[in-house]
């Protein structure tokens, strides 16, 4: 059974049946104000989409003729394939604060309880749904903090804080930094833009046979290494012939980002924003400091 003791000089402690501390004079007591001083209101916690860009992979195989010469019967073959991906850039963003309400002057403690439902889900991350970490039921938030989403690369959370006599909402979202270019596996999507730049305008695909990634602006290869994480597939086109016997083999292959059979680079469907809506109850009080 529980017990009350003062084994520590000058400290009164109340323990439960399992020895857990139920109350101690070492802890400052809290005096909550009556219900008329509570804040009971609706709450919306919205997280914006991440900063994104498009990565494009174009692989081409070209087999020149086995003997010298030119003309319409000079045999040559060419096949290529492409993949386009949405990439998420690293970030560490603090949003707010936004005022929820005010409590009586002099109050210096808030007890926070929320009930939230995710009403806008992020797009699937690498074909996997992103589950909410807060249940659609009343929960207490000691300290006012709540983690709502966590994936391999991002975290989203919010804090309910007291500033003066204002109760405020602060939202946070972060995407891990993938590290320097030296940390990326050669040939991976994160390794974008590191192929030798042999083509016109520094195009990494301007070779006869090649394989590589590059990030895209418009329909143009836009630069060297850019930090990001592969997040969602835009399109994949498997290998197919572009030419055959004769001189009609395209210079770059039809699936090059500037040619007629390129993979789509439209990632407008990949919206990773999310929103949680519901109710919040704030019980203010006084705590001895």
Short mmCIF file of C-alpha atoms in Angstrom, two decimals:
data_model
loop_
_atom_site.label_atom_id
_atom_site.label_comp_id
_atom_site.label_asym_id
_atom_site.label_seq_id
_atom_site.Cartn_x
_atom_site.Cartn_y
_atom_site.Cartn_z
CA UNK A 1 0.00 0.00 0.00
CA UNK A 2 1.05 3.65 -0.37
CA UNK A 3 2.81 5.60 2.30
CA UNK A 4 3.69 9.10 3.44
CA UNK A 5 7.23 9.74 4.69
CA UNK A 6 9.94 12.32 5.23
CA UNK A 7 12.97 10.12 4.61
CA UNK A 8 14.64 13.10 2.98
CA UNK A 9 15.06 15.75 5.67
CA UNK A 10 12.63 18.62 5.26
CA UNK A 11 10.71 16.92 2.43
CA UNK A 12 7.26 15.28 2.71
CA UNK A 13 6.60 12.61 0.07
CA UNK A 14 3.43 10.68 -0.81
CA UNK A 15 4.03 7.39 -2.64
CA UNK A 16 1.60 5.06 -4.38
CA UNK A 17 1.36 1.26 -4.00
CA UNK A 18 4.26 0.74 -6.41
CA UNK A 19 6.51 3.30 -4.79
CA UNK A 20 5.79 5.96 -7.42
CA UNK A 21 5.80 9.56 -6.17
CA UNK A 22 2.25 10.93 -6.11
CA UNK A 23 3.12 14.22 -4.40
CA UNK A 24 6.18 15.85 -2.87
CA UNK A 25 6.77 19.12 -1.10
CA UNK A 26 9.82 19.48 -3.38
CA UNK A 27 7.51 20.06 -6.34
CA UNK A 28 5.85 23.48 -6.63
CA UNK A 29 2.06 23.25 -6.24
CA UNK A 30 -0.29 24.46 -8.98
CA UNK A 31 -3.52 26.31 -8.25
CA UNK A 32 -5.85 26.14 -11.26
CA UNK A 33 -8.34 28.94 -11.89
CA UNK A 34 -12.10 28.28 -12.14
CA UNK A 35 -13.71 27.19 -15.40
CA UNK A 36 -14.81 30.73 -16.21
CA UNK A 37 -11.12 31.55 -16.88
CA UNK A 38 -10.46 28.58 -19.16
CA UNK A 39 -9.91 28.88 -22.91
CA UNK A 40 -12.11 26.40 -24.79
CA UNK A 41 -11.87 27.00 -28.53
CA UNK A 42 -11.30 25.46 -31.96
CA UNK A 43 -7.74 24.92 -33.17
CA UNK A 44 -6.19 24.51 -36.62
CA UNK A 45 -2.55 23.45 -36.94
CA UNK A 46 -1.40 23.75 -40.56
CA UNK A 47 2.00 22.77 -41.95
CA UNK A 48 3.02 24.06 -45.42
CA UNK A 49 4.50 22.02 -48.23
CA UNK A 50 8.26 21.51 -48.28
CA UNK A 51 10.67 23.15 -50.72
CA UNK A 52 11.04 20.75 -53.65
CA UNK A 53 12.77 20.26 -56.99
CA UNK A 54 12.75 17.66 -59.78
CA UNK A 55 15.51 15.12 -60.37
CA UNK A 56 15.75 13.46 -63.77
CA UNK A 57 17.54 10.25 -64.72
CA UNK A 58 18.25 9.55 -68.37
CA UNK A 59 20.07 6.36 -69.38
CA UNK A 60 21.04 5.66 -73.00
CA UNK A 61 22.71 2.75 -74.74
CA UNK A 62 24.12 3.35 -78.21
CA UNK A 63 25.71 0.67 -80.39
CA UNK A 64 27.56 2.08 -83.39
CA UNK A 65 28.03 -0.01 -86.58
CA UNK A 66 30.70 -2.67 -86.59
CA UNK A 67 32.33 -1.44 -89.83
CA UNK A 68 33.22 2.01 -91.18
CA UNK A 69 31.14 3.91 -93.63
CA UNK A 70 28.07 6.05 -93.96
CA UNK A 71 24.69 5.87 -95.62
CA UNK A 72 21.11 4.80 -95.06
CA UNK A 73 22.03 1.12 -94.47
CA UNK A 74 24.68 1.78 -91.87
CA UNK A 75 23.35 -0.27 -88.92
CA UNK A 76 23.09 1.36 -85.52
CA UNK A 77 20.82 0.93 -82.53
CA UNK A 78 19.83 3.18 -79.65
CA UNK A 79 17.64 2.63 -76.60
CA UNK A 80 17.02 4.84 -73.59
CA UNK A 81 14.98 5.08 -70.40
CA UNK A 82 14.06 7.89 -68.01
CA UNK A 83 12.87 8.40 -64.44
CA UNK A 84 11.73 11.66 -62.85
CA UNK A 85 11.44 12.19 -59.10
CA UNK A 86 10.26 14.84 -56.68
CA UNK A 87 13.05 15.75 -54.25
CA UNK A 88 12.54 17.43 -50.85
CA UNK A 89 15.14 19.95 -49.73
CA UNK A 90 16.48 20.14 -46.15
CA UNK A 91 14.98 22.81 -43.92
CA UNK A 92 14.40 23.82 -40.32
CA UNK A 93 11.34 26.04 -40.18
CA UNK A 94 9.57 27.71 -37.25
CA UNK A 95 6.06 29.00 -38.03
CA UNK A 96 4.29 31.50 -35.83
CA UNK A 97 3.60 32.34 -33.10
CA UNK A 98 -0.17 32.59 -33.51
CA UNK A 99 -2.27 33.81 -30.57
CA UNK A 100 -4.96 31.37 -29.40
CA UNK A 101 -6.31 33.45 -26.52
CA UNK A 102 -5.45 35.28 -23.29
CA UNK A 103 -5.53 34.27 -19.62
CA UNK A 104 -5.89 36.47 -16.52
CA UNK A 105 -2.94 38.72 -15.70
CA UNK A 106 -0.53 37.15 -13.24
CA UNK A 107 -1.31 33.54 -14.18
CA UNK A 108 1.93 31.75 -15.01
CA UNK A 109 0.88 28.16 -15.74
CA UNK A 110 -1.27 26.46 -18.36
CA UNK A 111 -2.65 22.93 -18.48
CA UNK A 112 -3.09 21.96 -22.17
CA UNK A 113 -5.55 19.41 -23.55
CA UNK A 114 -6.35 18.91 -27.24
CA UNK A 115 -8.43 16.75 -29.52
CA UNK A 116 -7.22 16.92 -33.12
CA UNK A 117 -8.02 15.11 -36.36
CA UNK A 118 -5.83 15.30 -39.44
CA UNK A 119 -8.05 16.83 -42.11
CA UNK A 120 -5.33 17.23 -44.78
CA UNK A 121 -2.78 14.43 -45.22
CA UNK A 122 0.58 14.77 -46.96
CA UNK A 123 1.18 12.97 -50.24
CA UNK A 124 2.59 9.47 -49.76
CA UNK A 125 6.31 9.43 -48.99
CA UNK A 126 8.08 6.86 -51.22
CA UNK A 127 4.70 5.17 -51.81
CA UNK A 128 4.04 4.83 -48.06
CA UNK A 129 1.34 6.70 -46.16
CA UNK A 130 2.42 9.05 -43.36
CA UNK A 131 0.33 8.21 -40.27
CA UNK A 132 -0.56 10.90 -37.73
CA UNK A 133 1.08 10.40 -34.34
CA UNK A 134 -1.69 12.08 -32.35
CA UNK A 135 -4.95 10.13 -31.89
CA UNK A 136 -8.35 11.68 -32.58
CA UNK A 137 -9.22 11.80 -28.87
CA UNK A 138 -8.63 14.05 -25.90
CA UNK A 139 -4.97 14.02 -24.86
CA UNK A 140 -3.03 15.98 -22.26
CA UNK A 141 0.14 17.75 -23.39
CA UNK A 142 2.49 18.18 -20.43
CA UNK A 143 4.75 21.06 -21.31
CA UNK A 144 2.51 21.91 -24.28
CA UNK A 145 4.54 20.09 -26.97
CA UNK A 146 3.26 17.50 -29.44
CA UNK A 147 4.99 15.54 -32.23
CA UNK A 148 2.42 14.87 -34.98
CA UNK A 149 4.43 13.41 -37.91
CA UNK A 150 7.72 11.56 -38.30
CA UNK A 151 9.24 9.95 -41.40
CA UNK A 152 12.73 8.90 -42.37
CA UNK A 153 13.52 12.50 -43.34
CA UNK A 154 11.04 14.92 -41.71
CA UNK A 155 9.45 15.81 -38.36
CA UNK A 156 6.46 18.03 -37.62
CA UNK A 157 5.43 19.24 -34.19
CA UNK A 158 3.72 22.10 -32.42
CA UNK A 159 4.04 23.86 -29.07
CA UNK A 160 1.41 25.64 -26.97
CA UNK A 161 3.34 28.31 -25.07
CA UNK A 162 2.61 31.14 -22.65
CA UNK A 163 3.98 34.59 -23.54
CA UNK A 164 2.91 37.16 -20.97
CA UNK A 165 -0.81 36.48 -20.66
CA UNK A 166 -1.14 35.27 -24.29
CA UNK A 167 -1.44 31.57 -25.16
CA UNK A 168 0.32 31.02 -28.46
CA UNK A 169 0.70 28.26 -31.07
CA UNK A 170 4.17 27.66 -32.55
CA UNK A 171 4.59 25.11 -35.37
CA UNK A 172 7.85 23.46 -36.35
CA UNK A 173 8.85 21.35 -39.34
CA UNK A 174 12.29 20.11 -40.23
CA UNK A 175 13.89 17.99 -42.97
CA UNK A 176 17.23 16.36 -42.20
CA UNK A 177 20.29 17.58 -44.08
CA UNK A 178 21.59 14.72 -46.31
CA UNK A 179 25.17 15.86 -45.82
CA UNK A 180 27.90 16.87 -48.25
CA UNK A 181 28.19 15.53 -51.77
CA UNK A 182 30.93 13.17 -50.61
CA UNK A 183 28.37 11.36 -48.43
CA UNK A 184 26.14 10.37 -51.38
CA UNK A 185 26.29 7.01 -53.11
CA UNK A 186 27.58 7.44 -56.69
CA UNK A 187 24.80 7.05 -59.22
CA UNK A 188 22.00 7.59 -56.67
CA UNK A 189 19.29 10.28 -57.02
CA UNK A 190 20.98 12.27 -54.23
CA UNK A 191 24.15 12.21 -56.35
CA UNK A 192 22.43 14.43 -58.93
CA UNK A 193 24.40 16.43 -61.41
CA UNK A 194 27.81 14.89 -60.81
CA UNK A 195 28.33 13.22 -64.18
CA UNK A 196 31.15 14.65 -66.31
CA UNK A 197 29.70 17.65 -68.12
CA UNK A 198 30.52 16.82 -71.74
CA UNK A 199 27.50 18.19 -73.60
CA UNK A 200 26.58 21.68 -74.71
CA UNK A 201 25.73 24.00 -71.84
CA UNK A 202 27.16 21.58 -69.26
CA UNK A 203 24.58 18.90 -70.03
CA UNK A 204 25.57 15.65 -68.23
CA UNK A 205 23.69 13.51 -70.77
CA UNK A 206 25.47 14.69 -73.91
CA UNK A 207 27.39 11.46 -74.48
CA UNK A 208 26.80 8.46 -76.74
CA UNK A 209 26.21 6.01 -73.88
CA UNK A 210 25.70 7.20 -70.34
CA UNK A 211 23.77 6.90 -67.10
CA UNK A 212 23.19 9.66 -64.58
CA UNK A 213 20.96 12.03 -62.64
CA UNK A 214 20.59 15.79 -62.91
CA UNK A 215 18.20 18.29 -61.40
CA UNK A 216 15.87 20.11 -63.73
CA UNK A 217 14.68 23.69 -64.12
CA UNK A 218 12.06 23.93 -66.83
CA UNK A 219 13.30 21.29 -69.28
CA UNK A 220 16.98 22.09 -68.81
CA UNK A 221 19.71 20.55 -66.71
CA UNK A 222 20.20 23.22 -64.06
CA UNK A 223 23.40 22.57 -62.15
CA UNK A 224 25.68 20.44 -60.07
CA UNK A 225 25.03 18.90 -56.66
CA UNK A 226 21.86 20.05 -54.92
CA UNK A 227 20.92 18.69 -51.51
CA UNK A 228 17.66 16.76 -51.39
CA UNK A 229 15.84 13.52 -50.61
CA UNK A 230 13.92 11.36 -53.14
CA UNK A 231 10.29 11.58 -52.04
CA UNK A 232 7.91 10.54 -54.84
CA UNK A 233 7.97 9.12 -58.37
CA UNK A 234 6.70 11.40 -61.13
CA UNK A 235 7.15 9.04 -64.08
CA UNK A 236 9.21 6.11 -65.32
CA UNK A 237 9.51 5.11 -68.98
CA UNK A 238 11.18 1.74 -69.58
CA UNK A 239 13.77 1.13 -72.30
CA UNK A 240 12.56 1.33 -75.88
CA UNK A 241 14.20 1.65 -79.26
CA UNK A 242 14.68 5.11 -80.73
CA UNK A 243 16.30 4.06 -83.96
CA UNK A 244 17.32 0.94 -85.84
CA UNK A 245 18.94 0.14 -89.12
CA UNK A 246 19.64 3.43 -90.81
CA UNK A 247 20.68 6.92 -89.85
CA UNK A 248 17.66 7.92 -87.77
CA UNK A 249 19.17 7.39 -84.31
CA UNK A 250 18.44 10.57 -82.26
CA UNK A 251 21.49 12.40 -81.01
CA UNK A 252 20.42 12.20 -77.35
CA UNK A 253 17.65 9.58 -77.36
CA UNK A 254 13.95 10.32 -77.29
CA UNK A 255 13.64 10.34 -73.49
CA UNK A 256 16.23 13.03 -72.95
CA UNK A 257 14.51 15.84 -70.96
CA UNK A 258 14.57 18.12 -74.02
CA UNK A 259 13.22 15.59 -76.51
CA UNK A 260 9.85 14.32 -77.69
CA UNK A 261 9.42 11.29 -75.41
CA UNK A 262 10.76 12.76 -72.16
CA UNK A 263 9.42 11.77 -68.74
CA UNK A 264 7.06 14.27 -67.16
CA UNK A 265 8.58 16.80 -64.77
CA UNK A 266 5.19 18.01 -63.46
CA UNK A 267 5.15 17.28 -59.73
CA UNK A 268 2.19 19.49 -58.81
CA UNK A 269 0.33 16.44 -57.41
CA UNK A 270 3.06 15.92 -54.81
CA UNK A 271 1.74 18.17 -52.04
CA UNK A 272 3.25 17.25 -48.67
CA UNK A 273 1.37 19.85 -46.62
CA UNK A 274 -0.83 18.68 -43.75
CA UNK A 275 -3.48 20.15 -41.44
CA UNK A 276 -4.85 19.13 -38.05
CA UNK A 277 -8.13 20.60 -36.77
CA UNK A 278 -10.13 20.18 -33.60
CA UNK A 279 -10.52 21.60 -30.12
CA UNK A 280 -8.19 22.88 -27.41
CA UNK A 281 -8.86 23.51 -23.70
CA UNK A 282 -6.44 25.66 -21.70
CA UNK A 283 -6.75 25.65 -17.90
CA UNK A 284 -4.65 28.52 -16.50
CA UNK A 285 -3.29 28.72 -13.00
CA UNK A 286 -0.56 29.88 -10.66
CA UNK A 287 2.58 27.99 -9.81
CA UNK A 288 5.00 28.85 -7.04
CA UNK A 289 8.44 29.60 -8.45
#
